[in-house]
Short mmCIF file of C-alpha atoms and ligand atoms in Angstrom, two decimals:
data_model
loop_
_atom_site.label_atom_id
_atom_site.label_comp_id
_atom_site.label_asym_id
_atom_site.label_seq_id
_atom_site.Cartn_x
_atom_site.Cartn_y
_atom_site.Cartn_z
CA MET A 1479 -30.90 -57.79 98.50
CA ILE A 1480 -30.29 -61.17 100.15
CA PHE A 1481 -27.09 -62.47 98.55
CA ASN A 1482 -27.28 -66.11 99.64
CA LYS A 1483 -30.99 -66.83 100.09
CA ASP A 1484 -30.49 -70.54 100.80
CA MET A 1485 -28.30 -69.88 103.80
CA GLU A 1486 -29.61 -66.55 105.02
CA THR A 1487 -33.30 -67.50 105.08
CA MET A 1488 -33.03 -71.16 106.07
CA SER A 1489 -35.53 -72.42 108.69
CA ARG A 1490 -34.17 -72.45 112.23
CA THR A 1491 -34.43 -76.23 112.47
CA ASP A 1492 -32.48 -76.74 109.26
CA MET A 1493 -29.87 -74.19 110.30
CA GLU A 1494 -29.31 -75.85 113.67
CA GLN A 1495 -29.02 -79.24 111.99
CA LEU A 1496 -26.48 -77.86 109.52
CA GLN A 1497 -24.53 -76.20 112.33
CA ILE A 1498 -24.32 -79.40 114.35
CA GLU A 1499 -23.14 -81.44 111.36
CA ARG A 1500 -20.50 -78.86 110.52
CA LEU A 1501 -19.49 -78.53 114.17
CA GLN A 1502 -18.94 -82.26 114.48
CA SER A 1503 -16.73 -82.43 111.44
CA THR A 1504 -14.78 -79.37 112.66
CA LEU A 1505 -14.29 -81.00 116.07
CA ASN A 1506 -12.97 -84.16 114.47
CA ARG A 1507 -10.64 -82.18 112.26
CA VAL A 1508 -9.16 -80.03 115.02
CA TYR A 1509 -8.73 -83.06 117.29
CA ARG A 1510 -6.80 -84.85 114.58
CA ASN A 1511 -4.80 -81.95 113.17
CA VAL A 1512 -4.18 -79.34 115.89
CA ALA A 1513 -1.98 -80.44 118.79
CA PHE A 1514 -3.47 -77.74 121.05
CA TYR A 1515 -7.01 -79.08 120.64
CA LYS A 1516 -5.95 -82.71 121.05
CA GLN A 1517 -4.33 -81.73 124.32
CA VAL A 1518 -7.20 -79.64 125.73
CA PHE A 1519 -9.89 -82.08 124.60
CA ASP A 1520 -7.98 -84.95 126.24
CA ASP A 1521 -7.34 -82.91 129.39
CA LYS A 1522 -11.02 -81.99 129.67
CA LYS A 1523 -12.12 -85.51 128.66
CA VAL A 1524 -14.20 -84.15 125.79
CA ASN A 1525 -16.11 -86.85 123.95
CA ILE A 1526 -16.76 -85.41 120.50
CA GLU A 1527 -19.44 -88.03 119.81
CA LYS A 1528 -21.49 -86.59 122.64
CA ILE A 1529 -21.71 -83.09 121.13
CA LYS A 1530 -25.13 -83.54 119.55
CA THR A 1531 -26.92 -80.23 120.08
CA LYS A 1532 -25.90 -76.61 120.35
CA LYS A 1533 -26.49 -76.82 124.11
CA ASP A 1534 -23.64 -79.35 124.29
CA LEU A 1535 -21.23 -76.64 123.17
CA ARG A 1536 -20.88 -75.67 126.81
CA ASN A 1537 -19.00 -78.92 127.38
CA LEU A 1538 -16.21 -77.75 125.11
CA PRO A 1539 -13.24 -75.73 126.40
CA PHE A 1540 -12.73 -72.09 125.40
CA THR A 1541 -9.90 -70.82 123.22
CA THR A 1542 -8.30 -67.54 124.28
CA ARG A 1543 -6.07 -64.92 122.70
CA LEU A 1544 -3.29 -66.19 124.98
CA ASP A 1545 -3.62 -69.68 123.48
CA LEU A 1546 -3.25 -68.13 120.03
CA ASN A 1547 -0.23 -66.06 121.08
CA LYS A 1548 1.44 -69.23 122.31
CA SER A 1549 0.86 -70.94 118.99
CA TYR A 1550 2.66 -68.22 116.99
CA PRO A 1551 2.97 -68.35 114.05
CA TYR A 1552 1.45 -71.53 112.61
CA ASP A 1553 0.73 -74.00 115.41
CA MET A 1554 -3.05 -73.57 115.26
CA PHE A 1555 -3.22 -74.27 111.53
CA ALA A 1556 -5.24 -77.41 110.84
CA VAL A 1557 -3.80 -78.01 107.36
CA PRO A 1558 -0.23 -78.10 106.01
CA LEU A 1559 1.15 -74.77 104.82
CA ARG A 1560 1.02 -75.92 101.19
CA ASP A 1561 -2.79 -75.85 101.42
CA ILE A 1562 -2.81 -72.28 102.72
CA VAL A 1563 -3.24 -69.71 99.96
CA ARG A 1564 -3.50 -66.50 102.01
CA ILE A 1565 -2.05 -65.27 105.28
CA HIS A 1566 -3.23 -62.29 107.32
CA SER A 1567 -2.56 -61.25 110.89
CA THR A 1568 -3.91 -59.11 113.70
CA SER A 1569 -2.31 -55.73 114.22
CA GLY A 1570 0.38 -55.15 116.80
CA THR A 1571 4.00 -55.07 115.85
CA THR A 1572 5.23 -55.47 119.38
CA GLY A 1573 4.29 -58.68 121.09
CA LYS A 1574 3.21 -61.42 118.80
CA PRO A 1575 0.35 -60.89 116.39
CA VAL A 1576 -2.07 -63.72 115.66
CA VAL A 1577 -1.28 -65.17 112.25
CA VAL A 1578 -4.24 -66.69 110.36
CA GLY A 1579 -4.26 -68.81 107.21
CA TYR A 1580 -6.96 -69.44 104.60
CA THR A 1581 -7.30 -72.39 102.26
CA LYS A 1582 -8.92 -71.98 98.84
CA ASN A 1583 -12.25 -73.03 100.32
CA ASP A 1584 -11.83 -70.62 103.21
CA LEU A 1585 -11.28 -67.77 100.75
CA ARG A 1586 -14.38 -68.80 98.82
CA HIS A 1587 -16.46 -68.81 102.00
CA TRP A 1588 -14.98 -65.54 103.21
CA THR A 1589 -15.79 -63.89 99.90
CA ASP A 1590 -19.38 -65.14 100.11
CA CYS A 1591 -19.66 -63.84 103.68
CA THR A 1592 -18.47 -60.31 102.88
CA ALA A 1593 -20.67 -60.26 99.76
CA ARG A 1594 -23.66 -61.02 102.00
CA ILE A 1595 -22.74 -58.19 104.38
CA LEU A 1596 -22.34 -55.72 101.51
CA ALA A 1597 -25.59 -56.86 99.89
CA ALA A 1598 -27.44 -56.49 103.21
CA ALA A 1599 -26.06 -52.94 103.36
CA GLY A 1600 -27.69 -52.30 99.98
CA ILE A 1601 -24.80 -52.77 97.56
CA THR A 1602 -25.53 -54.14 94.08
CA GLU A 1603 -23.65 -54.59 90.82
CA HIS A 1604 -24.57 -50.99 89.97
CA ASP A 1605 -22.49 -49.56 92.77
CA VAL A 1606 -19.02 -48.05 92.67
CA VAL A 1607 -17.46 -49.19 95.93
CA GLN A 1608 -14.51 -47.30 97.38
CA ILE A 1609 -12.72 -49.49 99.87
CA ALA A 1610 -10.74 -47.32 102.24
CA PHE A 1611 -9.63 -50.02 104.65
CA HIS A 1612 -5.94 -50.95 104.70
CA TYR A 1613 -4.94 -53.51 102.11
CA ASP A 1614 -2.23 -55.37 103.94
CA LEU A 1615 -2.02 -57.92 106.73
CA PHE A 1616 -5.23 -56.36 108.07
CA THR A 1617 -8.26 -58.24 106.78
CA GLY A 1618 -10.51 -55.24 106.06
CA GLY A 1619 -9.30 -54.24 102.58
CA PHE A 1620 -8.94 -57.63 100.94
CA GLY A 1621 -11.99 -59.07 102.73
CA PHE A 1622 -14.44 -56.50 101.43
CA HIS A 1623 -12.69 -56.25 98.06
CA GLN A 1624 -13.38 -59.90 97.24
CA GLY A 1625 -17.01 -59.67 98.37
CA ALA A 1626 -17.72 -56.50 96.39
CA GLU A 1627 -16.24 -58.09 93.25
CA LEU A 1628 -18.38 -61.18 93.74
CA ILE A 1629 -21.47 -58.97 93.83
CA GLY A 1630 -20.25 -57.47 90.58
CA ALA A 1631 -19.83 -53.91 91.83
CA SER A 1632 -17.07 -51.67 90.44
CA VAL A 1633 -14.45 -51.84 93.14
CA ILE A 1634 -11.90 -49.10 93.88
CA PRO A 1635 -9.09 -50.34 96.15
CA ALA A 1636 -8.42 -46.86 97.55
CA SER A 1637 -6.90 -48.36 100.70
CA THR A 1638 -5.92 -45.70 103.22
CA SER A 1639 -4.65 -43.14 100.69
CA PRO A 1640 -4.57 -39.56 102.02
CA ILE A 1641 -7.97 -37.97 102.54
CA GLU A 1642 -7.51 -35.44 99.71
CA LYS A 1643 -7.02 -38.34 97.32
CA GLN A 1644 -10.02 -40.21 98.72
CA ILE A 1645 -12.16 -37.14 98.05
CA LEU A 1646 -10.78 -36.74 94.55
CA ILE A 1647 -11.60 -40.39 93.80
CA MET A 1648 -15.05 -39.99 95.31
CA LYS A 1649 -15.82 -37.02 93.08
CA ASP A 1650 -14.22 -38.13 89.85
CA PHE A 1651 -14.90 -41.88 89.95
CA LYS A 1652 -18.46 -41.25 91.17
CA THR A 1653 -18.23 -43.46 94.25
CA THR A 1654 -21.63 -44.60 95.51
CA ALA A 1655 -20.53 -46.73 98.47
CA LEU A 1656 -17.74 -46.20 100.97
CA ALA A 1657 -16.32 -48.97 103.16
CA CYS A 1658 -13.92 -47.87 105.90
CA ALA A 1659 -13.40 -47.36 109.62
CA PRO A 1660 -15.98 -44.91 111.03
CA SER A 1661 -13.22 -42.63 112.36
CA PHE A 1662 -11.82 -42.37 108.81
CA ALA A 1663 -15.29 -41.57 107.45
CA LEU A 1664 -15.54 -38.76 109.98
CA HIS A 1665 -12.18 -37.37 108.86
CA ILE A 1666 -13.33 -37.42 105.26
CA SER A 1667 -16.50 -35.56 106.17
CA ARG A 1668 -14.52 -32.95 108.09
CA MET A 1669 -12.23 -32.42 105.13
CA LEU A 1670 -15.24 -32.00 102.82
CA GLU A 1671 -16.46 -29.28 105.11
CA GLU A 1672 -13.04 -27.58 105.13
CA GLN A 1673 -12.86 -27.75 101.36
CA LYS A 1674 -16.43 -26.43 101.16
CA ILE A 1675 -17.54 -29.42 99.12
CA HIS A 1676 -21.24 -30.10 99.63
CA PRO A 1677 -21.75 -33.84 100.20
CA GLU A 1678 -25.03 -33.59 98.22
CA ASN A 1679 -22.89 -32.91 95.18
CA LEU A 1680 -21.12 -36.25 95.56
CA PHE A 1681 -22.69 -39.58 94.56
CA LEU A 1682 -22.46 -41.40 97.90
CA LYS A 1683 -25.45 -43.48 98.98
CA VAL A 1684 -24.17 -46.11 101.41
CA GLY A 1685 -21.42 -46.37 104.01
CA ILE A 1686 -20.24 -49.70 105.44
CA PHE A 1687 -18.38 -48.99 108.61
CA GLY A 1688 -16.77 -51.18 111.24
CA SER A 1689 -13.61 -52.59 112.76
CA GLU A 1690 -13.83 -50.21 115.72
CA PRO A 1691 -16.56 -49.04 118.12
CA TRP A 1692 -18.76 -46.16 116.99
CA SER A 1693 -21.79 -44.66 118.65
CA GLU A 1694 -25.17 -43.64 117.26
CA LEU A 1695 -24.06 -40.02 117.68
CA MET A 1696 -21.04 -40.69 115.49
CA ARG A 1697 -23.31 -42.43 113.01
CA SER A 1698 -25.52 -39.38 112.67
CA LYS A 1699 -22.50 -37.07 112.26
CA ILE A 1700 -21.09 -39.26 109.48
CA GLU A 1701 -24.45 -39.67 107.75
CA THR A 1702 -24.99 -35.91 107.68
CA GLY A 1703 -21.40 -35.10 106.81
CA LEU A 1704 -21.23 -37.55 103.91
CA HIS A 1705 -24.91 -37.52 102.93
CA LEU A 1706 -25.34 -41.29 102.99
CA SER A 1707 -26.99 -44.00 105.06
CA SER A 1708 -24.62 -46.22 107.00
CA LYS A 1709 -24.47 -49.83 108.14
CA ASP A 1710 -22.45 -51.30 110.99
CA THR A 1711 -20.38 -54.38 110.29
CA TYR A 1712 -18.45 -56.58 112.71
CA GLY A 1713 -15.70 -59.12 112.38
CA LEU A 1714 -12.31 -60.11 113.70
CA THR A 1715 -9.16 -61.55 112.17
CA GLU A 1716 -9.16 -64.67 114.33
CA ILE A 1717 -12.64 -65.72 113.16
CA ILE A 1718 -12.25 -64.68 109.49
CA GLY A 1719 -11.96 -60.86 109.30
CA PRO A 1720 -14.93 -58.79 108.11
CA GLY A 1721 -17.88 -60.96 107.11
CA VAL A 1722 -18.95 -62.24 110.52
CA ALA A 1723 -21.97 -59.98 111.02
CA GLY A 1724 -23.64 -56.90 109.57
CA GLU A 1725 -26.74 -54.71 109.65
CA CYS A 1726 -29.58 -54.83 107.14
CA GLU A 1727 -32.03 -52.08 106.20
CA PHE A 1728 -34.09 -52.81 109.35
CA TYR A 1729 -31.28 -51.83 111.74
CA ASN A 1730 -32.35 -54.64 114.04
CA GLY A 1731 -28.87 -55.62 115.15
CA LEU A 1732 -26.19 -57.39 113.13
CA HIS A 1733 -27.04 -60.64 111.31
CA ILE A 1734 -24.48 -63.38 111.91
CA ASN A 1735 -23.40 -65.63 109.05
CA GLU A 1736 -24.50 -68.56 111.11
CA ASP A 1737 -23.83 -71.30 108.59
CA HIS A 1738 -20.13 -70.50 109.18
CA PHE A 1739 -19.97 -69.26 112.77
CA ILE A 1740 -21.82 -70.34 115.91
CA VAL A 1741 -22.23 -67.45 118.31
CA GLU A 1742 -22.62 -67.62 122.07
CA VAL A 1743 -22.68 -64.90 124.70
CA VAL A 1744 -21.17 -65.85 128.05
CA ASP A 1745 -21.06 -64.20 131.45
CA THR A 1746 -17.70 -62.45 131.73
CA LYS A 1747 -17.11 -63.79 135.25
CA THR A 1748 -18.68 -67.26 135.38
CA LEU A 1749 -18.24 -67.93 131.63
CA GLU A 1750 -21.69 -69.57 131.68
CA PRO A 1751 -23.78 -69.08 128.52
CA LEU A 1752 -26.33 -66.25 128.74
CA SER A 1753 -29.81 -65.96 127.23
CA PRO A 1754 -30.82 -63.61 124.41
CA GLY A 1755 -31.00 -60.04 125.66
CA GLU A 1756 -28.32 -60.56 128.31
CA GLU A 1757 -25.04 -58.76 127.71
CA GLY A 1758 -21.76 -60.62 127.97
CA GLU A 1759 -18.68 -61.69 126.04
CA LEU A 1760 -19.12 -62.86 122.44
CA VAL A 1761 -17.75 -66.34 121.82
CA PHE A 1762 -17.48 -67.80 118.32
CA THR A 1763 -16.94 -71.31 116.99
CA THR A 1764 -16.02 -71.58 113.32
CA ILE A 1765 -17.73 -74.51 111.60
CA THR A 1766 -16.45 -74.42 108.03
CA LYS A 1767 -12.92 -73.11 108.30
CA GLU A 1768 -10.17 -75.47 107.18
CA GLY A 1769 -7.02 -73.44 107.69
CA PHE A 1770 -7.60 -71.82 111.08
CA PRO A 1771 -10.64 -73.30 112.83
CA LEU A 1772 -11.40 -72.08 116.34
CA ILE A 1773 -13.55 -73.62 119.04
CA ARG A 1774 -15.37 -71.30 121.45
CA TYR A 1775 -13.04 -68.36 120.88
CA ARG A 1776 -13.43 -65.64 123.50
CA THR A 1777 -13.43 -62.41 121.53
CA GLY A 1778 -13.22 -59.91 124.39
CA ASP A 1779 -16.15 -58.05 122.77
CA ILE A 1780 -19.26 -57.27 124.79
CA ALA A 1781 -22.68 -57.63 123.15
CA SER A 1782 -25.94 -59.57 123.41
CA ILE A 1783 -27.83 -61.92 121.15
CA ILE A 1784 -30.99 -60.18 120.02
CA SER A 1785 -33.39 -62.98 119.16
CA ASN A 1786 -34.11 -65.82 116.82
CA GLU A 1787 -37.20 -64.07 115.47
CA PRO A 1788 -37.04 -63.49 111.72
CA CYS A 1789 -36.13 -59.95 110.80
CA GLY A 1790 -38.32 -57.78 108.54
CA CYS A 1791 -35.70 -58.28 105.82
CA GLY A 1792 -36.53 -62.00 105.60
CA ARG A 1793 -33.25 -63.27 106.99
CA THR A 1794 -33.67 -65.89 109.69
CA THR A 1795 -30.14 -65.67 111.07
CA VAL A 1796 -29.43 -64.77 114.68
CA ARG A 1797 -28.57 -61.14 115.33
CA ILE A 1798 -26.25 -59.52 117.84
CA SER A 1799 -26.46 -56.02 119.30
CA ARG A 1800 -23.84 -53.47 118.36
CA ILE A 1801 -20.61 -53.95 120.29
CA ALA A 1802 -20.96 -52.27 123.69
CA GLY A 1803 -17.33 -52.49 124.81
CA ARG A 1804 -14.49 -54.85 125.54
CA THR A 1805 -13.44 -57.00 128.44
CA ASP A 1806 -9.85 -55.76 128.17
CA ASP A 1807 -8.54 -52.21 127.84
CA MET A 1808 -7.87 -52.31 124.10
CA ILE A 1809 -7.64 -48.77 122.73
CA PHE A 1810 -9.20 -47.88 119.40
CA PHE A 1811 -7.30 -44.88 118.16
CA GLU A 1812 -7.76 -43.45 114.67
CA GLY A 1813 -8.34 -46.87 113.13
CA ILE A 1814 -5.49 -48.51 115.05
CA LYS A 1815 -5.93 -51.09 117.83
CA ILE A 1816 -3.52 -50.84 120.72
CA LEU A 1817 -3.19 -52.76 123.95
CA PRO A 1818 -1.58 -50.79 126.81
CA SER A 1819 0.82 -53.71 127.18
CA GLN A 1820 2.30 -52.75 123.81
CA ILE A 1821 3.20 -49.29 125.19
CA GLU A 1822 4.45 -50.93 128.37
CA GLU A 1823 6.81 -53.14 126.38
CA ILE A 1824 8.31 -50.08 124.69
CA LEU A 1825 8.73 -48.29 128.00
CA LEU A 1826 10.27 -51.29 129.71
CA ASN A 1827 12.96 -51.28 127.06
CA THR A 1828 13.80 -47.62 127.63
CA GLN A 1829 16.40 -46.47 130.13
CA GLY A 1830 15.70 -43.64 132.59
CA ILE A 1831 12.00 -44.26 133.21
CA THR A 1832 9.91 -46.42 135.52
CA PRO A 1833 7.32 -48.88 134.17
CA HIS A 1834 4.53 -46.60 135.44
CA PHE A 1835 2.59 -44.78 132.76
CA ARG A 1836 -0.82 -43.51 131.82
CA ILE A 1837 -2.44 -42.99 128.44
CA ILE A 1838 -4.76 -39.99 128.06
CA LEU A 1839 -7.06 -39.89 125.06
CA GLU A 1840 -8.82 -36.70 124.06
CA ARG A 1841 -11.00 -35.52 121.21
CA LYS A 1842 -11.15 -31.95 119.91
CA GLU A 1843 -13.23 -31.09 116.87
CA ASP A 1844 -13.51 -34.78 116.05
CA LYS A 1845 -9.72 -35.17 116.07
CA ASP A 1846 -8.31 -37.64 118.58
CA SER A 1847 -5.04 -37.14 120.41
CA MET A 1848 -2.99 -39.38 122.66
CA GLU A 1849 -0.72 -38.35 125.47
CA VAL A 1850 1.47 -40.89 127.21
CA GLN A 1851 2.48 -39.80 130.69
CA VAL A 1852 5.65 -41.54 131.76
CA GLU A 1853 7.26 -41.48 135.14
CA ILE A 1854 10.99 -40.80 135.08
CA SER A 1855 13.23 -42.73 137.44
CA LYS A 1856 15.10 -40.90 140.16
CA SER A 1857 18.56 -41.40 138.82
CA LEU A 1858 18.75 -38.46 136.46
CA PRO A 1859 22.19 -37.34 135.29
CA GLY A 1860 23.02 -34.00 136.89
CA ILE A 1861 24.52 -32.24 133.94
CA ASP A 1862 22.50 -30.93 131.06
CA GLU A 1863 19.28 -32.32 132.50
CA LEU A 1864 16.96 -30.46 130.18
CA ARG A 1865 18.55 -31.75 127.03
CA TYR A 1866 18.53 -35.25 128.50
CA LEU A 1867 14.80 -35.04 129.15
CA GLU A 1868 14.15 -33.69 125.69
CA ASN A 1869 16.06 -36.57 124.13
CA LEU A 1870 14.22 -39.04 126.31
CA ARG A 1871 10.87 -37.61 125.25
CA ASP A 1872 11.81 -37.70 121.57
CA SER A 1873 13.13 -41.21 121.78
CA ILE A 1874 9.95 -42.55 123.46
CA ALA A 1875 7.75 -40.75 120.92
CA SER A 1876 9.69 -42.12 117.97
CA LYS A 1877 9.69 -45.68 119.37
CA ILE A 1878 5.90 -45.48 119.77
CA GLU A 1879 5.51 -44.13 116.27
CA THR A 1880 7.66 -46.77 114.63
CA THR A 1881 6.17 -49.69 116.53
CA ILE A 1882 2.47 -48.87 116.73
CA ASP A 1883 2.17 -46.13 114.12
CA VAL A 1884 0.73 -43.53 116.48
CA GLN A 1885 2.01 -40.00 117.04
CA ALA A 1886 1.71 -39.60 120.79
CA LYS A 1887 2.62 -36.61 122.89
CA ILE A 1888 4.96 -37.66 125.69
CA HIS A 1889 4.69 -36.09 129.10
CA LEU A 1890 7.50 -36.89 131.53
CA ALA A 1891 6.16 -36.97 135.07
CA GLU A 1892 7.95 -36.64 138.41
CA PRO A 1893 9.19 -39.85 140.03
CA GLY A 1894 6.39 -41.41 142.09
CA SER A 1895 3.68 -39.14 140.70
CA ILE A 1896 1.83 -41.71 138.61
CA ARG A 1897 2.16 -44.70 140.87
CA GLY A 1898 1.66 -42.45 143.91
CA GLU A 1899 -1.95 -41.59 143.10
CA ASP A 1900 -3.26 -45.10 143.36
CA LYS A 1901 -0.76 -47.39 144.93
CA ASP A 1902 -2.12 -50.73 143.83
CA LYS A 1903 -3.57 -50.14 140.46
CA VAL A 1904 -2.66 -47.37 138.08
CA ARG A 1905 -5.55 -46.54 135.77
CA ARG A 1906 -3.62 -46.94 132.59
CA VAL A 1907 -6.10 -45.54 130.13
CA VAL A 1908 -8.06 -42.36 130.71
CA ASP A 1909 -10.42 -41.94 127.79
CA LYS A 1910 -11.83 -38.42 127.74
CA ARG A 1911 -13.22 -38.68 124.22
CA GLY A 1912 -16.76 -38.79 125.55
CA GLU A 1913 -17.93 -41.20 122.92
CA LYS A 1914 -16.16 -44.02 121.20
O1 DLL B 2801 -11.41 -55.19 112.47
C1 DLL B 2801 -12.07 -56.91 110.92
C2 DLL B 2801 -13.01 -55.95 110.28
C3 DLL B 2801 -12.60 -55.22 109.19
C4 DLL B 2801 -14.29 -55.76 110.78
C5 DLL B 2801 -13.45 -54.33 108.58
C6 DLL B 2801 -15.16 -54.87 110.18
C7 DLL B 2801 -14.74 -54.15 109.07
P1 DLL B 2801 -9.37 -56.97 113.78
O2 DLL B 2801 -8.39 -55.93 113.35
O3 DLL B 2801 -8.86 -58.30 114.16
O4 DLL B 2801 -10.42 -57.25 112.64
O5 DLL B 2801 -10.19 -56.34 114.98
C8 DLL B 2801 -11.25 -57.02 115.57
O6 DLL B 2801 -12.24 -54.93 116.28
O7 DLL B 2801 -12.69 -57.88 118.21
C9 DLL B 2801 -13.70 -55.67 117.96
O8 DLL B 2801 -13.11 -55.36 119.21
C10 DLL B 2801 -13.40 -54.54 116.99
N1 DLL B 2801 -14.52 -54.37 116.03
C11 DLL B 2801 -14.63 -54.87 114.79
N2 DLL B 2801 -15.80 -54.46 114.23
C12 DLL B 2801 -16.43 -53.69 115.16
C13 DLL B 2801 -17.66 -52.98 115.19
C14 DLL B 2801 -11.29 -56.33 112.08
N3 DLL B 2801 -18.50 -52.94 114.16
C15 DLL B 2801 -11.80 -56.22 116.72
N4 DLL B 2801 -17.97 -52.31 116.33
C16 DLL B 2801 -13.02 -56.86 117.31
C17 DLL B 2801 -17.15 -52.33 117.40
C18 DLL B 2801 -15.61 -53.64 116.31
N5 DLL B 2801 -15.96 -52.96 117.42
#
């Protein structure tokens, strides 16, 4: 079903006209209300009046994650706090997360956007939707919750309750649609197998998965294990959360909610815009957001624009490929997003070790594990060395668990052994999981 026919099937000419009008009013608003944009527009001598077509976007400066970090917590907000009715943030308890705010209108738009994604995935008012994304500062739970309610489905805010409970809910509440991270879906399917529950005996029809990379191989494992058909969905906190793009029944890429977000793909080195079919970094400009508008935000996600050709589903919106990777070394681990710099920060604040470390990721029987190899410094106390090392290991593990919520195995390595292998650049992340 097409949830918002007016917007999702609009002619290309009308859509581009709408986008330009909305872009211009966004540019005026950010110039007036956000000190950062006033400064960069002035520095780059941007004349807003001259932005008349989508091609002119290239004359606007980019916004980066670093810019957002510097504006922590509220400096990028374009309205006073009294007009903000909801606050979410990116993950990451060390370093500064990006804090985003929504006005009442933003919430209304966001709800419409996630409803469209769910409807494209096949969800109707007859469905019982189990939402197993976190309901907290993370946007996944609340974002999809609102959209599913707007469709009129029966919504179960299961959040990330333990898997046994998820399965109990699925069986007893007769869940027909599951929305969660693909890695969590895989865990559920493994548990079903362990408990000898045949997925055919459940009521599941549709899975809406996203918020982390997942391959076609993983898709087929989940579809078999849960006996459902699945749709990929993409979004990020900075732009709105879930609700940016999603697959329809034609699996032709992910339709972008273009009346709210203008997408570009740029070359990762030259930052010049690329043509459809060429892979590069996704860049988004929000054109309706009031609370936290962003101009040409570099997402760090690698994908390509598929084409402007209408899809078999009738939607005319631009589609992007599935996400092929990232420009940075962000780790996706069991539904959690980690930057190696977060581990580095923990290690830098620990006595007795050097700042050299390596993260090894492995997958056995669909279960991921993380080992952090840390180089100890030379100056070890002579007495009771073993107990000292054991304490050191425990203390690093517990710091990692409390700050990034991951149980990592800590391996203490000889002084010089990690840095020694590659003097200039230590490969910080070794991902042996085979598939993401
Ligand atoms: O993950 C929002 C979301 C929630 C999307 C639920 C989909 C479903 P963040 O935590 O800010 O927001 O993480 C955003 O996750 O820049 C990508 O690197 C990655 N990501 C999100 N969706 C996909 C996907 C939410 N379908 C970051 N495939 C993004 C691959 C994805 N990576």
